[in-house]
PDB file of C-alpha atoms and ligand atoms in Angstrom:
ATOM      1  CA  UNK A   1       0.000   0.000   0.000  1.00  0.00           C
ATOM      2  CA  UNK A   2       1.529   2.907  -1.185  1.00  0.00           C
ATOM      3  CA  UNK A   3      -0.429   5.654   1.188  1.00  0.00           C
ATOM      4  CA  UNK A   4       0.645   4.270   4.051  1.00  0.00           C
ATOM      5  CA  UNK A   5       2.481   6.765   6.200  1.00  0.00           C
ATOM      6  CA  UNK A   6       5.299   5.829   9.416  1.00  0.00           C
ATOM      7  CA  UNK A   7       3.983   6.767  13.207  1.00  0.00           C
ATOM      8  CA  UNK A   8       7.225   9.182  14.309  1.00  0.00           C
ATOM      9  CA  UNK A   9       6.845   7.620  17.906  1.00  0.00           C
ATOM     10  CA  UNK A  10       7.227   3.978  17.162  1.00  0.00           C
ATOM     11  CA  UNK A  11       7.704   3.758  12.919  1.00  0.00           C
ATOM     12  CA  UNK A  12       3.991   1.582  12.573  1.00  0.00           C
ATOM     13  CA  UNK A  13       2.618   1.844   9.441  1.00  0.00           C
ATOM     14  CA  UNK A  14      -0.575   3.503   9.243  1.00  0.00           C
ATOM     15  CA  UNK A  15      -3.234   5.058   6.937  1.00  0.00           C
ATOM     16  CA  UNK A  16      -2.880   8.423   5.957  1.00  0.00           C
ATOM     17  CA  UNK A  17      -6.173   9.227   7.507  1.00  0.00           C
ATOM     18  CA  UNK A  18      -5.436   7.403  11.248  1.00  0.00           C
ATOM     19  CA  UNK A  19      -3.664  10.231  12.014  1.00  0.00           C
ATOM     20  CA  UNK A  20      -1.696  13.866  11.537  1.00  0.00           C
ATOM     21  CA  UNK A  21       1.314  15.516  10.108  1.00  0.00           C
ATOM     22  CA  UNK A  22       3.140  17.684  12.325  1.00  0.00           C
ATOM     23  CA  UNK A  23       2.448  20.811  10.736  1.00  0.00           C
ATOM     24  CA  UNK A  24      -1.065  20.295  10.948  1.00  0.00           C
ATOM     25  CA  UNK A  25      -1.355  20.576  14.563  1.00  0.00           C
ATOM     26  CA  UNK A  26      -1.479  23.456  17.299  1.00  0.00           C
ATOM     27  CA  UNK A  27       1.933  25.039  17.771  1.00  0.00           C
ATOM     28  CA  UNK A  28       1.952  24.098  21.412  1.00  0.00           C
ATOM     29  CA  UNK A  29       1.369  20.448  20.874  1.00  0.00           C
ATOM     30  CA  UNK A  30       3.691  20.073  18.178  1.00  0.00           C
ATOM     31  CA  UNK A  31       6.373  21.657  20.989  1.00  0.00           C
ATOM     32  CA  UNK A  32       4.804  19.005  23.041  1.00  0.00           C
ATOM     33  CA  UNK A  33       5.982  16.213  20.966  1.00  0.00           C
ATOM     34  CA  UNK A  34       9.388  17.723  20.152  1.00  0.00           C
ATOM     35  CA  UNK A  35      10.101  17.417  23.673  1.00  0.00           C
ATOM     36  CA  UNK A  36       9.734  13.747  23.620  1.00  0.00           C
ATOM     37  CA  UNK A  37      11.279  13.095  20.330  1.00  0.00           C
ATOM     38  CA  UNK A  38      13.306  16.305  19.208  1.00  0.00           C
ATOM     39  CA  UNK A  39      14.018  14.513  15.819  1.00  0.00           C
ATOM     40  CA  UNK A  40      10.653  15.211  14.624  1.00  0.00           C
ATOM     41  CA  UNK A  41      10.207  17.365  11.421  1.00  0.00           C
ATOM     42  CA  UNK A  42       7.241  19.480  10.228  1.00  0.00           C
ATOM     43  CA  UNK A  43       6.511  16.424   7.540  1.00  0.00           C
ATOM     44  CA  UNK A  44       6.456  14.050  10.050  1.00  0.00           C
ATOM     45  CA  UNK A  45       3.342  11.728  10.970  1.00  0.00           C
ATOM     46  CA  UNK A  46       1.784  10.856  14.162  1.00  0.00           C
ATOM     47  CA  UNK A  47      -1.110   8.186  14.398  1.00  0.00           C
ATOM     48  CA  UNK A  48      -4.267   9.564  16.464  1.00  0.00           C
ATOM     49  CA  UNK A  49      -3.375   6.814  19.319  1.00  0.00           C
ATOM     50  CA  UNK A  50       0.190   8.598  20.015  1.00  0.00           C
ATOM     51  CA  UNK A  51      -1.644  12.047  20.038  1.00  0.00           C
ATOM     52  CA  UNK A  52      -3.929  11.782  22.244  1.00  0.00           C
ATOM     53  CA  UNK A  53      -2.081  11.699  25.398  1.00  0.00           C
ATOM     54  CA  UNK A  54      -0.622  15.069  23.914  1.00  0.00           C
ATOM     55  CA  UNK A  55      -3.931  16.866  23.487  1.00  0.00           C
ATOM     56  CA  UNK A  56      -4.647  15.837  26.812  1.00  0.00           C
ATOM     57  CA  UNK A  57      -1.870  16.801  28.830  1.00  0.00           C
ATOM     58  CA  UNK A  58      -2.138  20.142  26.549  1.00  0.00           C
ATOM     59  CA  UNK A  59      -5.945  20.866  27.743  1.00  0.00           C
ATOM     60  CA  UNK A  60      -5.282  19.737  31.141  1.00  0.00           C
ATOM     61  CA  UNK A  61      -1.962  22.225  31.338  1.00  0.00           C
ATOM     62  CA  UNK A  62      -4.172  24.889  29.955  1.00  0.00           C
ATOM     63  CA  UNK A  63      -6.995  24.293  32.631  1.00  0.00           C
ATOM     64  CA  UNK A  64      -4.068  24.066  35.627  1.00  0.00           C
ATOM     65  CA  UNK A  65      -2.451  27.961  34.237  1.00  0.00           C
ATOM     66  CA  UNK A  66      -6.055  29.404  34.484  1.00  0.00           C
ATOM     67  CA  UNK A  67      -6.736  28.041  37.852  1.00  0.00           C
ATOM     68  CA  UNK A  68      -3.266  29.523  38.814  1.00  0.00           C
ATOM     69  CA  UNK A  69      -3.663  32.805  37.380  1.00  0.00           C
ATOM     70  CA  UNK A  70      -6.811  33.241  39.145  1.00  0.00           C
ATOM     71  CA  UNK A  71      -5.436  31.877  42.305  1.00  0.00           C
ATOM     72  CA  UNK A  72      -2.985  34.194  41.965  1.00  0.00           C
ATOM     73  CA  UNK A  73      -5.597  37.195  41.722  1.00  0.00           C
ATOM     74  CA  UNK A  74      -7.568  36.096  44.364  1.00  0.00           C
ATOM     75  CA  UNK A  75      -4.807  36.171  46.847  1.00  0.00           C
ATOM     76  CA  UNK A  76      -3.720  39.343  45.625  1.00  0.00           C
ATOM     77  CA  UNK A  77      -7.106  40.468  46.297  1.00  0.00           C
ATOM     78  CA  UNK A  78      -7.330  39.572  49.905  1.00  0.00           C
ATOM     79  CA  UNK A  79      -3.785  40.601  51.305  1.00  0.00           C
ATOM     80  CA  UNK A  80      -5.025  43.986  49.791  1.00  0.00           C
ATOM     81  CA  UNK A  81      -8.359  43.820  51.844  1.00  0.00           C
ATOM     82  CA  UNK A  82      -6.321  42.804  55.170  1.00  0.00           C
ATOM     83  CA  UNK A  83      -3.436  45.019  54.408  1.00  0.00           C
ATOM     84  CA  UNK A  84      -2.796  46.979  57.377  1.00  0.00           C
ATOM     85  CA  UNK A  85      -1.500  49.799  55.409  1.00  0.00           C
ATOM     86  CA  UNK A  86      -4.570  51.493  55.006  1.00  0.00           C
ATOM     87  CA  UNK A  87      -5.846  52.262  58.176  1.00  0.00           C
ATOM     88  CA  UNK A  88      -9.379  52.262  58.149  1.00  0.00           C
ATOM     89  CA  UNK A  89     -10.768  53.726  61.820  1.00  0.00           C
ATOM     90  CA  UNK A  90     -13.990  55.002  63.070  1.00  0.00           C
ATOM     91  CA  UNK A  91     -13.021  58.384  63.596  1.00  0.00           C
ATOM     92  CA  UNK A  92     -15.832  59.070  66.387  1.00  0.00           C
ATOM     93  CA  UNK A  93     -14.679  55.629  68.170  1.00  0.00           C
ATOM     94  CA  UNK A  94     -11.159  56.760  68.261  1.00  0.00           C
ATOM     95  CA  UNK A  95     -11.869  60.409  69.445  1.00  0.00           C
ATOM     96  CA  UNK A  96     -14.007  59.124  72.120  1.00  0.00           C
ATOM     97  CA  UNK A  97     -11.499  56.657  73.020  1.00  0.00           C
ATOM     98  CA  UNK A  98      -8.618  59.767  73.477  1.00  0.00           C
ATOM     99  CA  UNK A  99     -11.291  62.818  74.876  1.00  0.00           C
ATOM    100  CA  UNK A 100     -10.052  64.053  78.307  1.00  0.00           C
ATOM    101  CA  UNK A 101     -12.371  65.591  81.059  1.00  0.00           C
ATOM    102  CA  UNK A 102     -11.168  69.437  80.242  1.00  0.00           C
ATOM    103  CA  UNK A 103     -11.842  68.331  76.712  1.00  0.00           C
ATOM    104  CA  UNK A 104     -15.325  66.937  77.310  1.00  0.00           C
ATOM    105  CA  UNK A 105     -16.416  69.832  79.029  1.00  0.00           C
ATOM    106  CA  UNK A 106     -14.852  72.050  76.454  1.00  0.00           C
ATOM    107  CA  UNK A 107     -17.119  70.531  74.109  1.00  0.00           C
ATOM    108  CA  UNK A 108     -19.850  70.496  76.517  1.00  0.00           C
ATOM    109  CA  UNK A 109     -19.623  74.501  77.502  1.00  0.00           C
ATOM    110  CA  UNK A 110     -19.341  75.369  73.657  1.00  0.00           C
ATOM    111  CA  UNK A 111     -22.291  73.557  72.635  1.00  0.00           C
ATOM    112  CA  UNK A 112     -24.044  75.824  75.146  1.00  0.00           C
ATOM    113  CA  UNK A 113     -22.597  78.791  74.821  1.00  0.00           C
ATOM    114  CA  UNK A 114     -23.459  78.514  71.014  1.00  0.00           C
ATOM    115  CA  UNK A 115     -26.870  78.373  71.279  1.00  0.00           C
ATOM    116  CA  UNK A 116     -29.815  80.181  71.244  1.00  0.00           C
ATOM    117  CA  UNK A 117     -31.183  79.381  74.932  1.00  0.00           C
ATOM    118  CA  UNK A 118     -27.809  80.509  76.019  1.00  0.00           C
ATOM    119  CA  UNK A 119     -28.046  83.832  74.483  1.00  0.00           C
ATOM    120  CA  UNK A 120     -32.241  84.534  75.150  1.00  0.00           C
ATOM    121  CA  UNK A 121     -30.773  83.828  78.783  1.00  0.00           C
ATOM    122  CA  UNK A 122     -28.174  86.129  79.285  1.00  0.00           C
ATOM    123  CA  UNK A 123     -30.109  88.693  77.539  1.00  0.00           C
ATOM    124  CA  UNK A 124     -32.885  88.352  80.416  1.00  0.00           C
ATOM    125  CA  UNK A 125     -30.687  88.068  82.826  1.00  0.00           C
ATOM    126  CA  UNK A 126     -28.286  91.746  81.821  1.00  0.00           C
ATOM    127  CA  UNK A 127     -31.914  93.628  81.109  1.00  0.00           C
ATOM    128  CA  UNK A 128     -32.773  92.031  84.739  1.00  0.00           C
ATOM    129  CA  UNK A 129     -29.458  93.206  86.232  1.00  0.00           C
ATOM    130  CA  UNK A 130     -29.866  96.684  84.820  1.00  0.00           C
ATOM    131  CA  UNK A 131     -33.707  96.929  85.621  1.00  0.00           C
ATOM    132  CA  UNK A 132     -33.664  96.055  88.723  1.00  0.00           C
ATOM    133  CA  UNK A 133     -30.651  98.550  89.397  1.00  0.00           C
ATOM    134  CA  UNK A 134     -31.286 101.726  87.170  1.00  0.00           C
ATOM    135  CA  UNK A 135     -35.017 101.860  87.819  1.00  0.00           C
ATOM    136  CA  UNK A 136     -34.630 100.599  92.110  1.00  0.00           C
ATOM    137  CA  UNK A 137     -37.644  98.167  91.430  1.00  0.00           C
ATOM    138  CA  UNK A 138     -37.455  96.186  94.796  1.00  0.00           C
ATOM    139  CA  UNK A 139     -35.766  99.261  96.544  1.00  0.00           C
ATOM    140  CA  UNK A 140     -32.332  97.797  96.241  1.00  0.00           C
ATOM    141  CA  UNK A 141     -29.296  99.002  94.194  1.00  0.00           C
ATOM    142  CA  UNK A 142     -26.285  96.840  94.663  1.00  0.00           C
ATOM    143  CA  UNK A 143     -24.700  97.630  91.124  1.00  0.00           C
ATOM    144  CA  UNK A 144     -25.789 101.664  90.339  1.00  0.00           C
ATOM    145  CA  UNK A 145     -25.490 103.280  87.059  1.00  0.00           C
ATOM    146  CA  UNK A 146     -22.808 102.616  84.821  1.00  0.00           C
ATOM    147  CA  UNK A 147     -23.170  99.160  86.344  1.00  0.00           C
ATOM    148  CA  UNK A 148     -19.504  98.496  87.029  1.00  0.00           C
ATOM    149  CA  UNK A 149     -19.996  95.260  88.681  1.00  0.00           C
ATOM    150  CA  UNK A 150     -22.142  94.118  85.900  1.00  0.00           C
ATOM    151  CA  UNK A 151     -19.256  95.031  83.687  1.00  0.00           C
ATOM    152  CA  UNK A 152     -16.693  93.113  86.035  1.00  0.00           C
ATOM    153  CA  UNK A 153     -18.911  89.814  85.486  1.00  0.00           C
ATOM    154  CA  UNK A 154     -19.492  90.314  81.501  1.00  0.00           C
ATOM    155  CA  UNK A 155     -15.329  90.880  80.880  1.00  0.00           C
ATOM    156  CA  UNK A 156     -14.492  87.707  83.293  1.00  0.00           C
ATOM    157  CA  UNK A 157     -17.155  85.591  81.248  1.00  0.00           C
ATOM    158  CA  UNK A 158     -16.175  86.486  78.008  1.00  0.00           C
ATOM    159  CA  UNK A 159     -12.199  86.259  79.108  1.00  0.00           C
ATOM    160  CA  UNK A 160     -12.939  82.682  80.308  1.00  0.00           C
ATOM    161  CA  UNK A 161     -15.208  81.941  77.280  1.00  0.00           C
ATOM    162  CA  UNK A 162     -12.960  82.562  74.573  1.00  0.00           C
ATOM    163  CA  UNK A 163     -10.210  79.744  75.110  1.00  0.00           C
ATOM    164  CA  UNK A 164     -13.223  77.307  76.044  1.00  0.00           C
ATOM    165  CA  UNK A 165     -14.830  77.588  72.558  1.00  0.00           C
ATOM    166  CA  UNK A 166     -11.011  77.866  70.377  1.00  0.00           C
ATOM    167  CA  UNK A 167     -10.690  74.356  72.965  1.00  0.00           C
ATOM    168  CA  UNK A 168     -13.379  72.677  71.004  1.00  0.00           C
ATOM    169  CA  UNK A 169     -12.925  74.747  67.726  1.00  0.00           C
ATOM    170  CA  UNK A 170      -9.040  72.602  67.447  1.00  0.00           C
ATOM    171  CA  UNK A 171     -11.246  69.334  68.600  1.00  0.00           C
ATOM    172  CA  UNK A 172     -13.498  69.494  65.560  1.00  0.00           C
ATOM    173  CA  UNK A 173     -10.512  70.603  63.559  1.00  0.00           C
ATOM    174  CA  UNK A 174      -8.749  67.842  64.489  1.00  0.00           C
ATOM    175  CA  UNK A 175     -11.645  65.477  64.343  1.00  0.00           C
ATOM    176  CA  UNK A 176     -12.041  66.955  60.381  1.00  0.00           C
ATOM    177  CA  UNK A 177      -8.518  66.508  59.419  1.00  0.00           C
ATOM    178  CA  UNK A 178      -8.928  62.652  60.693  1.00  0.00           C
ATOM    179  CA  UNK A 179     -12.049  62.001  58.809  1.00  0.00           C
ATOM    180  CA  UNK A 180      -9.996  63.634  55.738  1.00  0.00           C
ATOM    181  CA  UNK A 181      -7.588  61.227  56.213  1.00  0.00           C
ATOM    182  CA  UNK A 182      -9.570  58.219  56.545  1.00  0.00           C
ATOM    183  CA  UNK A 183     -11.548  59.260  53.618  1.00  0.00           C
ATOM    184  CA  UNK A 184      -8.141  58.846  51.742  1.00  0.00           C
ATOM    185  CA  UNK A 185      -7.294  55.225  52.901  1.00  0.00           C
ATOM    186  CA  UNK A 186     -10.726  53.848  52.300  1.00  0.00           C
ATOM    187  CA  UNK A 187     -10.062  55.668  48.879  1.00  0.00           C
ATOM    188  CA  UNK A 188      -6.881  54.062  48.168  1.00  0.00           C
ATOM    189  CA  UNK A 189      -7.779  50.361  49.192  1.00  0.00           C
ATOM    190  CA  UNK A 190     -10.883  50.875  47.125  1.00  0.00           C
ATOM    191  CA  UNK A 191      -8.452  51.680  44.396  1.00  0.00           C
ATOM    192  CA  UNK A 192      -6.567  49.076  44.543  1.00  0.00           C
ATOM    193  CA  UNK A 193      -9.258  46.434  44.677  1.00  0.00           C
ATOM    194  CA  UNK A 194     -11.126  47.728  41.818  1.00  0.00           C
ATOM    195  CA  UNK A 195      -7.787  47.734  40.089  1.00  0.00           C
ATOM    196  CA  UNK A 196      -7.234  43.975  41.288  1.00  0.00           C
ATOM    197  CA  UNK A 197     -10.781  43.180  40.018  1.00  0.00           C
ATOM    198  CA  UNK A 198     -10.524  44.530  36.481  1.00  0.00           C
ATOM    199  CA  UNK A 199      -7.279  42.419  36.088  1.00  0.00           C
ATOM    200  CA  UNK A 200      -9.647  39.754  37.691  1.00  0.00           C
ATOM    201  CA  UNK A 201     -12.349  40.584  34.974  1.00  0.00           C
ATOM    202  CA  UNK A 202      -9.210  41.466  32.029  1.00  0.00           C
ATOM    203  CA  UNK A 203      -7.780  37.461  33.066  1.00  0.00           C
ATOM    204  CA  UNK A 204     -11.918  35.787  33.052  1.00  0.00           C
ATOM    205  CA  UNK A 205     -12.759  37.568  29.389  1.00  0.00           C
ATOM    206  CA  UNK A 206      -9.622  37.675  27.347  1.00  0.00           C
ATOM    207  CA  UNK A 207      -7.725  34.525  28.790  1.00  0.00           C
ATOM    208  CA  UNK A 208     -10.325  31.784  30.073  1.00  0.00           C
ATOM    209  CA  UNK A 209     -12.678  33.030  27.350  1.00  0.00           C
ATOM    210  CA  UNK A 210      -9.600  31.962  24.887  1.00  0.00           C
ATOM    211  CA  UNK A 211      -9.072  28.587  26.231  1.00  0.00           C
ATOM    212  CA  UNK A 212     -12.372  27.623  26.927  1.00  0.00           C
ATOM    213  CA  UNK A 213     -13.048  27.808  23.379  1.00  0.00           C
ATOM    214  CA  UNK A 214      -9.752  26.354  22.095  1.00  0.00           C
ATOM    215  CA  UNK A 215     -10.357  23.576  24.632  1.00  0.00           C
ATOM    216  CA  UNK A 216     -13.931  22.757  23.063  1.00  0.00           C
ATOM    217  CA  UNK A 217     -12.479  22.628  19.569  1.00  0.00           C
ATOM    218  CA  UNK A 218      -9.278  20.431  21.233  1.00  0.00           C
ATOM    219  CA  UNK A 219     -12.617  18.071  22.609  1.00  0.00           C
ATOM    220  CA  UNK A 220     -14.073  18.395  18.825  1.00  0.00           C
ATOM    221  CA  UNK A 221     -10.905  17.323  17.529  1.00  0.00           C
ATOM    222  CA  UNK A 222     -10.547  14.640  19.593  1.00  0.00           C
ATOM    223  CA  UNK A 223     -13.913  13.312  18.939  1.00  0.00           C
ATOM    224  CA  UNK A 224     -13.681  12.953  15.673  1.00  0.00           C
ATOM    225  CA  UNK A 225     -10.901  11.743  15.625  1.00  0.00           C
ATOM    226  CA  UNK A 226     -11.204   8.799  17.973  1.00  0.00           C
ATOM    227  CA  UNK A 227     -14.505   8.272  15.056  1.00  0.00           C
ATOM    228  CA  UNK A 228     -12.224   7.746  12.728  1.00  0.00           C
ATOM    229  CA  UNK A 229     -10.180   5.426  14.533  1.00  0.00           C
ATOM    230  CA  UNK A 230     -13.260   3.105  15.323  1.00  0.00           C
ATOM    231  CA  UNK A 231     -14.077   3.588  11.468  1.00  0.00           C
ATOM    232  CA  UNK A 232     -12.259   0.555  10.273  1.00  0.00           C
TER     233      UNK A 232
HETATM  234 ZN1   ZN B 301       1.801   5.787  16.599  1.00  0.00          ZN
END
């Protein structure tokens, strides 16, 4: 028979159709084979028995380097989330946690002195003061006209007042600038994972995508050709 053809692996004779030249095949498996038997040229043939155990260990390498890659990504992904580096704190926690007394009731004493019930207050109480002395309504004067005493009490309030309310003024200050800064960790880790996703996403469409498809038409290939094999 002149059409038979020599198996490169063990020099059977075959029929053309049992099986494949060299150059007919996928790059990688042809590399594959050249490993094993480095003598083998472009023109050689390999029956469909010999090749099979090379399209498998092909699929089944291309299967293992996806499972790596995403491996890889996924622990990439997670030191990122525990990485200590970007300090994520509750901010209120952590002031609470550091507030001393004088601080607390710096805060406290502000809050008051800034609002409205403080101020309808002392307004009652300086038109009281200054009733009750320039007019002599209950026949007492402890405090005449211009009120000096009155004055006394207003200058040693507002002197004490003063470095109570810049107190908590640098507390929210500082309780801004911490937020500010917390804002920019959770910023950067966000980064960073969204960057470690898309390569995530990048690896799933471009790369698995890829070999899923060349491994069904490997599968195909294989199929048929085991068909023809059985076709005797
Ligand atoms: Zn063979």
């Amino acid at each position: 028979m002149e059409r038979d053809v020599v198996c490169l692996v063990d020099g059977n004779k075959h029929l053309y159709d049992r099986g494949a030249y060299l150059w007919t095949l996928r790059p990688s498996i042809v590399n594959r084979i050249r490993r094993d038997y480095p003598k083998a040229r472009n023109q050689d043939f390999i029956c469909f028995e010999h090749l099979l155990p090379y399209q498998v260990e092909m699929i089944q390498s291309m299967m293992r380097s996806d499972e790596k890659q995403i491996d890889k990504l996924n622990r990439k992904l997670t030191r990122t989330m525990e990485d200590q580096e970007y300090r994520v704190t509750d901010v209120n926690e952590t002031l609470k946690e550091t507030q001393t007394f004088g601080q607390k009731i710096a805060d406290r004493v502000a809050e008051i002195a800034g609002s409205w019930g403080f101020i309808i207050f002392y307004i009652i109480v300086l038109v009281g003061w200054i009733v009750i002395n320039g007019l002599h309504v209950f026949g007492i004067t402890f405090d005449p006209y211009p009120f000096i005493l009155l004055n006394l009490f207003l200058s040693c309030i507002a002197a004490l007042q003063a470095p109570v309310i810049m107190m908590s003024q640098n507390r929210a200050a500082y309780r801004d600038r911490m937020s500010s800064e917390n804002d920019y960790h959770i910023n950067l880790k966000t980064e960073e994972e969204l960057r470690i996703l898309h390569a995530k996403m990048d690896h799933l469409m471009q790369h698995q995508f890829d070999h899923n498809l060349e491994i069904q038409a490997m599968i195909f290939e294989i199929l048929s050709e085991i068909r023809i094999t059985q076709k005797k």
